[in-house]
Amino acid sequence: ISVSKPKPKFPLSKIVEVEWVDACGQAGWRDIAVYNDLIPAACKTAGYLLKRSKNEIILSLTQNDQHDLNQCICIPASWIVKVRKLKY
């Protein structure tokens, strides 16, 4: 007799890609022109959507069937350019 295991229940199901801008900087003695040319870094992050509010979005890159999360990031809403739902 073959007994099938129940499918694991993971806590998060929506996967999104977030386009956002991040602060950037340099340290050390450099000519003022080097620092005048600094610009924010354009970023993309994809992960499981944990929370989205008017203040932030929180993603997890990894989850398990014990409802544990790993590799989470909280991105301030004011840094977000675009959020796109991914299909899988």
JSON list of N, CA and C in Angstrom, two decimals:
[
{"chain": "A", "resi": 1, "resn": "ILE", "atom": "N", "xyz": [0.85, -1.18, 0.00]},
{"chain": "A", "resi": 1, "resn": "ILE", "atom": "CA", "xyz": [0.00, 0.00, 0.00]},
{"chain": "A", "resi": 1, "resn": "ILE", "atom": "C", "xyz": [0.89, 1.23, 0.00]},
{"chain": "A", "resi": 2, "resn": "SER", "atom": "N", "xyz": [0.59, 2.14, -0.88]},
{"chain": "A", "resi": 2, "resn": "SER", "atom": "CA", "xyz": [1.35, 3.38, -1.00]},
{"chain": "A", "resi": 2, "resn": "SER", "atom": "C", "xyz": [0.60, 4.50, -0.29]},
{"chain": "A", "resi": 3, "resn": "VAL", "atom": "N", "xyz": [1.30, 5.15, 0.62]},
{"chain": "A", "resi": 3, "resn": "VAL", "atom": "CA", "xyz": [0.69, 6.27, 1.33]},
{"chain": "A", "resi": 3, "resn": "VAL", "atom": "C", "xyz": [1.37, 7.54, 0.85]},
{"chain": "A", "resi": 4, "resn": "SER", "atom": "N", "xyz": [0.57, 8.46, 0.35]},
{"chain": "A", "resi": 4, "resn": "SER", "atom": "CA", "xyz": [1.15, 9.72, -0.12]},
{"chain": "A", "resi": 4, "resn": "SER", "atom": "C", "xyz": [1.21, 10.72, 1.04]},
{"chain": "A", "resi": 5, "resn": "LYS", "atom": "N", "xyz": [2.30, 11.45, 1.05]},
{"chain": "A", "resi": 5, "resn": "LYS", "atom": "CA", "xyz": [2.47, 12.48, 2.08]},
{"chain": "A", "resi": 5, "resn": "LYS", "atom": "C", "xyz": [1.66, 13.71, 1.70]},
{"chain": "A", "resi": 6, "resn": "PRO", "atom": "N", "xyz": [1.08, 14.38, 2.68]},
{"chain": "A", "resi": 6, "resn": "PRO", "atom": "CA", "xyz": [0.37, 15.63, 2.34]},
{"chain": "A", "resi": 6, "resn": "PRO", "atom": "C", "xyz": [1.36, 16.68, 1.85]},
{"chain": "A", "resi": 7, "resn": "LYS", "atom": "N", "xyz": [0.88, 17.49, 0.94]},
{"chain": "A", "resi": 7, "resn": "LYS", "atom": "CA", "xyz": [1.70, 18.57, 0.41]},
{"chain": "A", "resi": 7, "resn": "LYS", "atom": "C", "xyz": [2.03, 19.55, 1.53]},
{"chain": "A", "resi": 8, "resn": "PRO", "atom": "N", "xyz": [3.31, 19.97, 1.66]},
{"chain": "A", "resi": 8, "resn": "PRO", "atom": "CA", "xyz": [3.65, 20.93, 2.72]},
{"chain": "A", "resi": 8, "resn": "PRO", "atom": "C", "xyz": [2.90, 22.25, 2.55]},
{"chain": "A", "resi": 9, "resn": "LYS", "atom": "N", "xyz": [2.53, 22.83, 3.66]},
{"chain": "A", "resi": 9, "resn": "LYS", "atom": "CA", "xyz": [1.83, 24.11, 3.64]},
{"chain": "A", "resi": 9, "resn": "LYS", "atom": "C", "xyz": [2.82, 25.20, 4.00]},
{"chain": "A", "resi": 10, "resn": "PHE", "atom": "N", "xyz": [3.15, 26.00, 3.04]},
{"chain": "A", "resi": 10, "resn": "PHE", "atom": "CA", "xyz": [4.06, 27.11, 3.25]},
{"chain": "A", "resi": 10, "resn": "PHE", "atom": "C", "xyz": [3.27, 28.37, 3.59]},
{"chain": "A", "resi": 11, "resn": "PRO", "atom": "N", "xyz": [3.81, 29.23, 4.44]},
{"chain": "A", "resi": 11, "resn": "PRO", "atom": "CA", "xyz": [3.04, 30.39, 4.91]},
{"chain": "A", "resi": 11, "resn": "PRO", "atom": "C", "xyz": [2.79, 31.48, 3.86]},
{"chain": "A", "resi": 12, "resn": "LEU", "atom": "N", "xyz": [3.68, 31.63, 2.88]},
{"chain": "A", "resi": 12, "resn": "LEU", "atom": "CA", "xyz": [3.56, 32.72, 1.92]},
{"chain": "A", "resi": 12, "resn": "LEU", "atom": "C", "xyz": [3.36, 32.17, 0.51]},
{"chain": "A", "resi": 13, "resn": "SER", "atom": "N", "xyz": [2.48, 32.80, -0.27]},
{"chain": "A", "resi": 13, "resn": "SER", "atom": "CA", "xyz": [2.21, 32.29, -1.61]},
{"chain": "A", "resi": 13, "resn": "SER", "atom": "C", "xyz": [2.43, 33.31, -2.73]},
{"chain": "A", "resi": 14, "resn": "LYS", "atom": "N", "xyz": [2.35, 34.60, -2.44]},
{"chain": "A", "resi": 14, "resn": "LYS", "atom": "CA", "xyz": [2.54, 35.61, -3.49]},
{"chain": "A", "resi": 14, "resn": "LYS", "atom": "C", "xyz": [4.02, 35.90, -3.68]},
{"chain": "A", "resi": 15, "resn": "ILE", "atom": "N", "xyz": [4.45, 35.90, -4.94]},
{"chain": "A", "resi": 15, "resn": "ILE", "atom": "CA", "xyz": [5.83, 36.25, -5.28]},
{"chain": "A", "resi": 15, "resn": "ILE", "atom": "C", "xyz": [5.80, 37.55, -6.08]},
{"chain": "A", "resi": 16, "resn": "VAL", "atom": "N", "xyz": [6.62, 38.51, -5.70]},
{"chain": "A", "resi": 16, "resn": "VAL", "atom": "CA", "xyz": [6.66, 39.80, -6.37]},
{"chain": "A", "resi": 16, "resn": "VAL", "atom": "C", "xyz": [8.10, 40.19, -6.70]},
{"chain": "A", "resi": 17, "resn": "GLU", "atom": "N", "xyz": [8.21, 41.10, -7.66]},
{"chain": "A", "resi": 17, "resn": "GLU", "atom": "CA", "xyz": [9.49, 41.73, -7.98]},
{"chain": "A", "resi": 17, "resn": "GLU", "atom": "C", "xyz": [9.34, 43.21, -7.66]},
{"chain": "A", "resi": 18, "resn": "VAL", "atom": "N", "xyz": [10.28, 43.74, -6.91]},
{"chain": "A", "resi": 18, "resn": "VAL", "atom": "CA", "xyz": [10.25, 45.15, -6.51]},
{"chain": "A", "resi": 18, "resn": "VAL", "atom": "C", "xyz": [11.41, 45.88, -7.18]},
{"chain": "A", "resi": 19, "resn": "GLU", "atom": "N", "xyz": [11.09, 46.93, -7.91]},
{"chain": "A", "resi": 19, "resn": "GLU", "atom": "CA", "xyz": [12.12, 47.85, -8.43]},
{"chain": "A", "resi": 19, "resn": "GLU", "atom": "C", "xyz": [12.21, 48.99, -7.44]},
{"chain": "A", "resi": 20, "resn": "TRP", "atom": "N", "xyz": [13.43, 49.30, -7.01]},
{"chain": "A", "resi": 20, "resn": "TRP", "atom": "CA", "xyz": [13.60, 50.33, -5.98]},
{"chain": "A", "resi": 20, "resn": "TRP", "atom": "C", "xyz": [14.96, 50.98, -6.11]},
{"chain": "A", "resi": 21, "resn": "VAL", "atom": "N", "xyz": [15.10, 52.11, -5.44]},
{"chain": "A", "resi": 21, "resn": "VAL", "atom": "CA", "xyz": [16.39, 52.81, -5.43]},
{"chain": "A", "resi": 21, "resn": "VAL", "atom": "C", "xyz": [16.97, 52.74, -4.02]},
{"chain": "A", "resi": 22, "resn": "ASP", "atom": "N", "xyz": [18.28, 52.58, -3.96]},
{"chain": "A", "resi": 22, "resn": "ASP", "atom": "CA", "xyz": [18.97, 52.44, -2.68]},
{"chain": "A", "resi": 22, "resn": "ASP", "atom": "C", "xyz": [20.01, 53.53, -2.55]},
{"chain": "A", "resi": 23, "resn": "ALA", "atom": "N", "xyz": [20.28, 53.90, -1.33]},
{"chain": "A", "resi": 23, "resn": "ALA", "atom": "CA", "xyz": [21.36, 54.85, -1.08]},
{"chain": "A", "resi": 23, "resn": "ALA", "atom": "C", "xyz": [22.69, 54.21, -1.45]},
{"chain": "A", "resi": 24, "resn": "CYS", "atom": "N", "xyz": [23.64, 55.02, -1.83]},
{"chain": "A", "resi": 24, "resn": "CYS", "atom": "CA", "xyz": [24.98, 54.50, -2.09]},
{"chain": "A", "resi": 24, "resn": "CYS", "atom": "C", "xyz": [25.99, 55.52, -1.57]},
{"chain": "A", "resi": 25, "resn": "GLY", "atom": "N", "xyz": [27.17, 55.06, -1.34]},
{"chain": "A", "resi": 25, "resn": "GLY", "atom": "CA", "xyz": [28.19, 55.96, -0.81]},
{"chain": "A", "resi": 25, "resn": "GLY", "atom": "C", "xyz": [29.57, 55.39, -0.99]},
{"chain": "A", "resi": 26, "resn": "GLN", "atom": "N", "xyz": [30.54, 56.19, -0.67]},
{"chain": "A", "resi": 26, "resn": "GLN", "atom": "CA", "xyz": [31.94, 55.78, -0.70]},
{"chain": "A", "resi": 26, "resn": "GLN", "atom": "C", "xyz": [32.62, 56.36, 0.53]},
{"chain": "A", "resi": 27, "resn": "ALA", "atom": "N", "xyz": [33.71, 55.76, 0.89]},
{"chain": "A", "resi": 27, "resn": "ALA", "atom": "CA", "xyz": [34.47, 56.26, 2.03]},
{"chain": "A", "resi": 27, "resn": "ALA", "atom": "C", "xyz": [35.91, 56.46, 1.61]},
{"chain": "A", "resi": 28, "resn": "GLY", "atom": "N", "xyz": [36.57, 57.34, 2.29]},
{"chain": "A", "resi": 28, "resn": "GLY", "atom": "CA", "xyz": [37.98, 57.59, 2.01]},
{"chain": "A", "resi": 28, "resn": "GLY", "atom": "C", "xyz": [38.17, 58.99, 1.43]},
{"chain": "A", "resi": 29, "resn": "TRP", "atom": "N", "xyz": [39.44, 59.39, 1.37]},
{"chain": "A", "resi": 29, "resn": "TRP", "atom": "CA", "xyz": [39.78, 60.71, 0.84]},
{"chain": "A", "resi": 29, "resn": "TRP", "atom": "C", "xyz": [39.77, 60.66, -0.67]},
{"chain": "A", "resi": 30, "resn": "ARG", "atom": "N", "xyz": [38.84, 61.44, -1.26]},
{"chain": "A", "resi": 30, "resn": "ARG", "atom": "CA", "xyz": [38.74, 61.53, -2.71]},
{"chain": "A", "resi": 30, "resn": "ARG", "atom": "C", "xyz": [38.42, 62.98, -3.07]},
{"chain": "A", "resi": 31, "resn": "ASP", "atom": "N", "xyz": [38.69, 63.33, -4.30]},
{"chain": "A", "resi": 31, "resn": "ASP", "atom": "CA", "xyz": [38.37, 64.65, -4.80]},
{"chain": "A", "resi": 31, "resn": "ASP", "atom": "C", "xyz": [36.86, 64.89, -4.68]},
{"chain": "A", "resi": 32, "resn": "ILE", "atom": "N", "xyz": [36.47, 66.11, -4.41]},
{"chain": "A", "resi": 32, "resn": "ILE", "atom": "CA", "xyz": [35.05, 66.46, -4.23]},
{"chain": "A", "resi": 32, "resn": "ILE", "atom": "C", "xyz": [34.21, 66.07, -5.46]},
{"chain": "A", "resi": 33, "resn": "ALA", "atom": "N", "xyz": [34.79, 66.08, -6.66]},
{"chain": "A", "resi": 33, "resn": "ALA", "atom": "CA", "xyz": [34.07, 65.73, -7.88]},
{"chain": "A", "resi": 33, "resn": "ALA", "atom": "C", "xyz": [33.58, 64.27, -7.84]},
{"chain": "A", "resi": 34, "resn": "VAL", "atom": "N", "xyz": [34.35, 63.40, -7.21]},
{"chain": "A", "resi": 34, "resn": "VAL", "atom": "CA", "xyz": [33.95, 62.00, -7.10]},
{"chain": "A", "resi": 34, "resn": "VAL", "atom": "C", "xyz": [32.65, 61.89, -6.31]},
{"chain": "A", "resi": 35, "resn": "TYR", "atom": "N", "xyz": [32.57, 62.62, -5.21]},
{"chain": "A", "resi": 35, "resn": "TYR", "atom": "CA", "xyz": [31.37, 62.57, -4.38]},
{"chain": "A", "resi": 35, "resn": "TYR", "atom": "C", "xyz": [30.20, 63.32, -5.01]},
{"chain": "A", "resi": 36, "resn": "ASN", "atom": "N", "xyz": [30.48, 64.34, -5.80]},
{"chain": "A", "resi": 36, "resn": "ASN", "atom": "CA", "xyz": [29.41, 65.05, -6.50]},
{"chain": "A", "resi": 36, "resn": "ASN", "atom": "C", "xyz": [28.72, 64.18, -7.53]},
{"chain": "A", "resi": 37, "resn": "ASP", "atom": "N", "xyz": [29.39, 63.13, -8.01]},
{"chain": "A", "resi": 37, "resn": "ASP", "atom": "CA", "xyz": [28.83, 62.26, -9.05]},
{"chain": "A", "resi": 37, "resn": "ASP", "atom": "C", "xyz": [28.09, 61.05, -8.50]},
{"chain": "A", "resi": 38, "resn": "LEU", "atom": "N", "xyz": [27.96, 60.94, -7.18]},
{"chain": "A", "resi": 38, "resn": "LEU", "atom": "CA", "xyz": [27.23, 59.81, -6.61]},
{"chain": "A", "resi": 38, "resn": "LEU", "atom": "C", "xyz": [25.75, 59.88, -6.98]},
{"chain": "A", "resi": 39, "resn": "ILE", "atom": "N", "xyz": [25.17, 58.74, -7.31]},
{"chain": "A", "resi": 39, "resn": "ILE", "atom": "CA", "xyz": [23.74, 58.66, -7.59]},
{"chain": "A", "resi": 39, "resn": "ILE", "atom": "C", "xyz": [23.18, 57.43, -6.88]},
{"chain": "A", "resi": 40, "resn": "PRO", "atom": "N", "xyz": [21.89, 57.43, -6.55]},
{"chain": "A", "resi": 40, "resn": "PRO", "atom": "CA", "xyz": [21.30, 56.24, -5.94]},
{"chain": "A", "resi": 40, "resn": "PRO", "atom": "C", "xyz": [21.43, 55.03, -6.86]},
{"chain": "A", "resi": 41, "resn": "ALA", "atom": "N", "xyz": [21.49, 53.85, -6.27]},
{"chain": "A", "resi": 41, "resn": "ALA", "atom": "CA", "xyz": [21.61, 52.61, -7.04]},
{"chain": "A", "resi": 41, "resn": "ALA", "atom": "C", "xyz": [20.22, 52.07, -7.38]},
{"chain": "A", "resi": 42, "resn": "ALA", "atom": "N", "xyz": [20.00, 51.77, -8.66]},
{"chain": "A", "resi": 42, "resn": "ALA", "atom": "CA", "xyz": [18.74, 51.13, -9.08]},
{"chain": "A", "resi": 42, "resn": "ALA", "atom": "C", "xyz": [18.84, 49.64, -8.73]},
{"chain": "A", "resi": 43, "resn": "CYS", "atom": "N", "xyz": [17.79, 49.11, -8.08]},
{"chain": "A", "resi": 43, "resn": "CYS", "atom": "CA", "xyz": [17.81, 47.73, -7.61]},
{"chain": "A", "resi": 43, "resn": "CYS", "atom": "C", "xyz": [16.53, 47.00, -8.01]},
{"chain": "A", "resi": 44, "resn": "LYS", "atom": "N", "xyz": [16.62, 45.68, -8.10]},
{"chain": "A", "resi": 44, "resn": "LYS", "atom": "CA", "xyz": [15.47, 44.79, -8.26]},
{"chain": "A", "resi": 44, "resn": "LYS", "atom": "C", "xyz": [15.62, 43.66, -7.26]},
{"chain": "A", "resi": 45, "resn": "THR", "atom": "N", "xyz": [14.55, 43.35, -6.56]},
{"chain": "A", "resi": 45, "resn": "THR", "atom": "CA", "xyz": [14.53, 42.25, -5.61]},
{"chain": "A", "resi": 45, "resn": "THR", "atom": "C", "xyz": [13.24, 41.46, -5.82]},
{"chain": "A", "resi": 46, "resn": "ALA", "atom": "N", "xyz": [13.34, 40.14, -5.87]},
{"chain": "A", "resi": 46, "resn": "ALA", "atom": "CA", "xyz": [12.16, 39.28, -6.00]},
{"chain": "A", "resi": 46, "resn": "ALA", "atom": "C", "xyz": [12.09, 38.38, -4.78]},
{"chain": "A", "resi": 47, "resn": "GLY", "atom": "N", "xyz": [10.87, 38.13, -4.32]},
{"chain": "A", "resi": 47, "resn": "GLY", "atom": "CA", "xyz": [10.71, 37.24, -3.17]},
{"chain": "A", "resi": 47, "resn": "GLY", "atom": "C", "xyz": [9.24, 37.05, -2.81]},
{"chain": "A", "resi": 48, "resn": "TYR", "atom": "N", "xyz": [9.04, 36.27, -1.75]},
{"chain": "A", "resi": 48, "resn": "TYR", "atom": "CA", "xyz": [7.70, 36.03, -1.24]},
{"chain": "A", "resi": 48, "resn": "TYR", "atom": "C", "xyz": [7.24, 37.24, -0.45]},
{"chain": "A", "resi": 49, "resn": "LEU", "atom": "N", "xyz": [6.03, 37.72, -0.75]},
{"chain": "A", "resi": 49, "resn": "LEU", "atom": "CA", "xyz": [5.49, 38.91, -0.09]},
{"chain": "A", "resi": 49, "resn": "LEU", "atom": "C", "xyz": [5.01, 38.58, 1.31]},
{"chain": "A", "resi": 50, "resn": "LEU", "atom": "N", "xyz": [5.65, 39.17, 2.30]},
{"chain": "A", "resi": 50, "resn": "LEU", "atom": "CA", "xyz": [5.24, 39.00, 3.70]},
{"chain": "A", "resi": 50, "resn": "LEU", "atom": "C", "xyz": [4.27, 40.11, 4.10]},
{"chain": "A", "resi": 51, "resn": "LYS", "atom": "N", "xyz": [4.62, 41.37, 3.74]},
{"chain": "A", "resi": 51, "resn": "LYS", "atom": "CA", "xyz": [3.81, 42.52, 4.16]},
{"chain": "A", "resi": 51, "resn": "LYS", "atom": "C", "xyz": [3.99, 43.66, 3.16]},
{"chain": "A", "resi": 52, "resn": "ARG", "atom": "N", "xyz": [2.89, 44.35, 2.89]},
{"chain": "A", "resi": 52, "resn": "ARG", "atom": "CA", "xyz": [2.95, 45.58, 2.10]},
{"chain": "A", "resi": 52, "resn": "ARG", "atom": "C", "xyz": [2.04, 46.59, 2.78]},
{"chain": "A", "resi": 53, "resn": "SER", "atom": "N", "xyz": [2.61, 47.73, 3.13]},
{"chain": "A", "resi": 53, "resn": "SER", "atom": "CA", "xyz": [1.83, 48.79, 3.77]},
{"chain": "A", "resi": 53, "resn": "SER", "atom": "C", "xyz": [2.19, 50.12, 3.11]},
{"chain": "A", "resi": 54, "resn": "LYS", "atom": "N", "xyz": [1.61, 51.19, 3.61]},
{"chain": "A", "resi": 54, "resn": "LYS", "atom": "CA", "xyz": [1.92, 52.50, 3.05]},
{"chain": "A", "resi": 54, "resn": "LYS", "atom": "C", "xyz": [3.36, 52.91, 3.36]},
{"chain": "A", "resi": 55, "resn": "ASN", "atom": "N", "xyz": [3.99, 52.24, 4.35]},
{"chain": "A", "resi": 55, "resn": "ASN", "atom": "CA", "xyz": [5.34, 52.61, 4.77]},
{"chain": "A", "resi": 55, "resn": "ASN", "atom": "C", "xyz": [6.45, 51.71, 4.23]},
{"chain": "A", "resi": 56, "resn": "GLU", "atom": "N", "xyz": [6.14, 50.44, 3.96]},
{"chain": "A", "resi": 56, "resn": "GLU", "atom": "CA", "xyz": [7.19, 49.51, 3.55]},
{"chain": "A", "resi": 56, "resn": "GLU", "atom": "C", "xyz": [6.61, 48.28, 2.86]},
{"chain": "A", "resi": 57, "resn": "ILE", "atom": "N", "xyz": [7.52, 47.53, 2.25]},
{"chain": "A", "resi": 57, "resn": "ILE", "atom": "CA", "xyz": [7.22, 46.21, 1.73]},
{"chain": "A", "resi": 57, "resn": "ILE", "atom": "C", "xyz": [8.27, 45.27, 2.31]},
{"chain": "A", "resi": 58, "resn": "ILE", "atom": "N", "xyz": [7.83, 44.09, 2.76]},
{"chain": "A", "resi": 58, "resn": "ILE", "atom": "CA", "xyz": [8.76, 43.12, 3.34]},
{"chain": "A", "resi": 58, "resn": "ILE", "atom": "C", "xyz": [8.67, 41.84, 2.52]},
{"chain": "A", "resi": 59, "resn": "LEU", "atom": "N", "xyz": [9.83, 41.38, 2.04]},
{"chain": "A", "resi": 59, "resn": "LEU", "atom": "CA", "xyz": [9.93, 40.15, 1.25]},
{"chain": "A", "resi": 59, "resn": "LEU", "atom": "C", "xyz": [10.81, 39.15, 1.97]},
{"chain": "A", "resi": 60, "resn": "SER", "atom": "N", "xyz": [10.51, 37.88, 1.72]},
{"chain": "A", "resi": 60, "resn": "SER", "atom": "CA", "xyz": [11.36, 36.78, 2.19]},
{"chain": "A", "resi": 60, "resn": "SER", "atom": "C", "xyz": [11.83, 36.00, 0.97]},
{"chain": "A", "resi": 61, "resn": "LEU", "atom": "N", "xyz": [13.11, 35.70, 0.92]},
{"chain": "A", "resi": 61, "resn": "LEU", "atom": "CA", "xyz": [13.63, 34.92, -0.20]},
{"chain": "A", "resi": 61, "resn": "LEU", "atom": "C", "xyz": [13.45, 33.43, 0.01]},
{"chain": "A", "resi": 62, "resn": "THR", "atom": "N", "xyz": [13.35, 32.99, 1.28]},
{"chain": "A", "resi": 62, "resn": "THR", "atom": "CA", "xyz": [13.24, 31.58, 1.58]},
{"chain": "A", "resi": 62, "resn": "THR", "atom": "C", "xyz": [12.23, 31.35, 2.69]},
{"chain": "A", "resi": 63, "resn": "GLN", "atom": "N", "xyz": [11.47, 30.25, 2.58]},
{"chain": "A", "resi": 63, "resn": "GLN", "atom": "CA", "xyz": [10.53, 29.86, 3.62]},
{"chain": "A", "resi": 63, "resn": "GLN", "atom": "C", "xyz": [10.52, 28.34, 3.72]},
{"chain": "A", "resi": 64, "resn": "ASN", "atom": "N", "xyz": [10.08, 27.83, 4.88]},
{"chain": "A", "resi": 64, "resn": "ASN", "atom": "CA", "xyz": [9.95, 26.38, 5.01]},
{"chain": "A", "resi": 64, "resn": "ASN", "atom": "C", "xyz": [8.56, 26.02, 5.51]},
{"chain": "A", "resi": 65, "resn": "ASP", "atom": "N", "xyz": [8.28, 24.71, 5.56]},
{"chain": "A", "resi": 65, "resn": "ASP", "atom": "CA", "xyz": [6.95, 24.26, 5.96]},
{"chain": "A", "resi": 65, "resn": "ASP", "atom": "C", "xyz": [6.72, 24.33, 7.47]},
{"chain": "A", "resi": 66, "resn": "GLN", "atom": "N", "xyz": [7.71, 24.80, 8.22]},
{"chain": "A", "resi": 66, "resn": "GLN", "atom": "CA", "xyz": [7.58, 25.03, 9.66]},
{"chain": "A", "resi": 66, "resn": "GLN", "atom": "C", "xyz": [7.23, 26.49, 9.97]},
{"chain": "A", "resi": 67, "resn": "HIS", "atom": "N", "xyz": [6.96, 27.26, 8.91]},
{"chain": "A", "resi": 67, "resn": "HIS", "atom": "CA", "xyz": [6.62, 28.69, 8.98]},
{"chain": "A", "resi": 67, "resn": "HIS", "atom": "C", "xyz": [7.79, 29.55, 9.43]},
{"chain": "A", "resi": 68, "resn": "ASP", "atom": "N", "xyz": [9.00, 29.11, 9.10]},
{"chain": "A", "resi": 68, "resn": "ASP", "atom": "CA", "xyz": [10.20, 29.90, 9.34]},
{"chain": "A", "resi": 68, "resn": "ASP", "atom": "C", "xyz": [10.57, 30.63, 8.05]},
{"chain": "A", "resi": 69, "resn": "LEU", "atom": "N", "xyz": [11.11, 31.83, 8.19]},
{"chain": "A", "resi": 69, "resn": "LEU", "atom": "CA", "xyz": [11.55, 32.63, 7.05]},
{"chain": "A", "resi": 69, "resn": "LEU", "atom": "C", "xyz": [13.04, 32.89, 7.16]},
{"chain": "A", "resi": 70, "resn": "ASN", "atom": "N", "xyz": [13.67, 33.13, 6.01]},
{"chain": "A", "resi": 70, "resn": "ASN", "atom": "CA", "xyz": [15.09, 33.42, 5.97]},
{"chain": "A", "resi": 70, "resn": "ASN", "atom": "C", "xyz": [15.33, 34.43, 4.85]},
{"chain": "A", "resi": 71, "resn": "GLN", "atom": "N", "xyz": [16.35, 35.25, 5.01]},
{"chain": "A", "resi": 71, "resn": "GLN", "atom": "CA", "xyz": [16.76, 36.22, 4.01]},
{"chain": "A", "resi": 71, "resn": "GLN", "atom": "C", "xyz": [15.63, 37.22, 3.70]},
{"chain": "A", "resi": 72, "resn": "CYS", "atom": "N", "xyz": [15.20, 37.94, 4.72]},
{"chain": "A", "resi": 72, "resn": "CYS", "atom": "CA", "xyz": [14.13, 38.92, 4.56]},
{"chain": "A", "resi": 72, "resn": "CYS", "atom": "C", "xyz": [14.71, 40.32, 4.34]},
{"chain": "A", "resi": 73, "resn": "ILE", "atom": "N", "xyz": [13.96, 41.12, 3.60]},
{"chain": "A", "resi": 73, "resn": "ILE", "atom": "CA", "xyz": [14.36, 42.51, 3.35]},
{"chain": "A", "resi": 73, "resn": "ILE", "atom": "C", "xyz": [13.13, 43.40, 3.53]},
{"chain": "A", "resi": 74, "resn": "CYS", "atom": "N", "xyz": [13.34, 44.54, 4.17]},
{"chain": "A", "resi": 74, "resn": "CYS", "atom": "CA", "xyz": [12.29, 45.55, 4.34]},
{"chain": "A", "resi": 74, "resn": "CYS", "atom": "C", "xyz": [12.71, 46.77, 3.54]},
{"chain": "A", "resi": 75, "resn": "ILE", "atom": "N", "xyz": [11.91, 47.14, 2.54]},
{"chain": "A", "resi": 75, "resn": "ILE", "atom": "CA", "xyz": [12.22, 48.27, 1.66]},
{"chain": "A", "resi": 75, "resn": "ILE", "atom": "C", "xyz": [11.23, 49.39, 1.97]},
{"chain": "A", "resi": 76, "resn": "PRO", "atom": "N", "xyz": [11.74, 50.58, 2.30]},
{"chain": "A", "resi": 76, "resn": "PRO", "atom": "CA", "xyz": [10.84, 51.71, 2.56]},
{"chain": "A", "resi": 76, "resn": "PRO", "atom": "C", "xyz": [9.99, 52.04, 1.32]},
{"chain": "A", "resi": 77, "resn": "ALA", "atom": "N", "xyz": [8.73, 52.33, 1.53]},
{"chain": "A", "resi": 77, "resn": "ALA", "atom": "CA", "xyz": [7.81, 52.64, 0.42]},
{"chain": "A", "resi": 77, "resn": "ALA", "atom": "C", "xyz": [8.31, 53.80, -0.42]},
{"chain": "A", "resi": 78, "resn": "SER", "atom": "N", "xyz": [8.93, 54.77, 0.20]},
{"chain": "A", "resi": 78, "resn": "SER", "atom": "CA", "xyz": [9.39, 55.95, -0.55]},
{"chain": "A", "resi": 78, "resn": "SER", "atom": "C", "xyz": [10.54, 55.61, -1.50]},
{"chain": "A", "resi": 79, "resn": "TRP", "atom": "N", "xyz": [11.17, 54.45, -1.34]},
{"chain": "A", "resi": 79, "resn": "TRP", "atom": "CA", "xyz": [12.26, 54.04, -2.22]},
{"chain": "A", "resi": 79, "resn": "TRP", "atom": "C", "xyz": [11.76, 53.18, -3.38]},
{"chain": "A", "resi": 80, "resn": "ILE", "atom": "N", "xyz": [10.48, 52.75, -3.33]},
{"chain": "A", "resi": 80, "resn": "ILE", "atom": "CA", "xyz": [9.94, 51.82, -4.32]},
{"chain": "A", "resi": 80, "resn": "ILE", "atom": "C", "xyz": [9.50, 52.56, -5.58]},
{"chain": "A", "resi": 81, "resn": "VAL", "atom": "N", "xyz": [9.94, 52.03, -6.72]},
{"chain": "A", "resi": 81, "resn": "VAL", "atom": "CA", "xyz": [9.56, 52.56, -8.02]},
{"chain": "A", "resi": 81, "resn": "VAL", "atom": "C", "xyz": [8.37, 51.79, -8.58]},
{"chain": "A", "resi": 82, "resn": "LYS", "atom": "N", "xyz": [8.42, 50.44, -8.45]},
{"chain": "A", "resi": 82, "resn": "LYS", "atom": "CA", "xyz": [7.38, 49.60, -9.05]},
{"chain": "A", "resi": 82, "resn": "LYS", "atom": "C", "xyz": [7.36, 48.24, -8.35]},
{"chain": "A", "resi": 83, "resn": "VAL", "atom": "N", "xyz": [6.15, 47.67, -8.22]},
{"chain": "A", "resi": 83, "resn": "VAL", "atom": "CA", "xyz": [5.98, 46.31, -7.70]},
{"chain": "A", "resi": 83, "resn": "VAL", "atom": "C", "xyz": [5.20, 45.53, -8.73]},
{"chain": "A", "resi": 84, "resn": "ARG", "atom": "N", "xyz": [5.72, 44.34, -9.07]},
{"chain": "A", "resi": 84, "resn": "ARG", "atom": "CA", "xyz": [5.08, 43.52, -10.09]},
{"chain": "A", "resi": 84, "resn": "ARG", "atom": "C", "xyz": [4.88, 42.11, -9.53]},
{"chain": "A", "resi": 85, "resn": "LYS", "atom": "N", "xyz": [3.65, 41.58, -9.64]},
{"chain": "A", "resi": 85, "resn": "LYS", "atom": "CA", "xyz": [3.36, 40.21, -9.21]},
{"chain": "A", "resi": 85, "resn": "LYS", "atom": "C", "xyz": [3.94, 39.24, -10.23]},
{"chain": "A", "resi": 86, "resn": "LEU", "atom": "N", "xyz": [4.64, 38.23, -9.74]},
{"chain": "A", "resi": 86, "resn": "LEU", "atom": "CA", "xyz": [5.23, 37.21, -10.62]},
{"chain": "A", "resi": 86, "resn": "LEU", "atom": "C", "xyz": [4.37, 35.96, -10.61]},
{"chain": "A", "resi": 87, "resn": "LYS", "atom": "N", "xyz": [4.25, 35.31, -11.77]},
{"chain": "A", "resi": 87, "resn": "LYS", "atom": "CA", "xyz": [3.51, 34.06, -11.89]},
{"chain": "A", "resi": 87, "resn": "LYS", "atom": "C", "xyz": [4.49, 32.91, -11.86]},
{"chain": "A", "resi": 88, "resn": "TYR", "atom": "N", "xyz": [4.08, 31.83, -11.26]},
{"chain": "A", "resi": 88, "resn": "TYR", "atom": "CA", "xyz": [4.92, 30.64, -11.22]},
{"chain": "A", "resi": 88, "resn": "TYR", "atom": "C", "xyz": [4.11, 29.39, -11.43]}
]
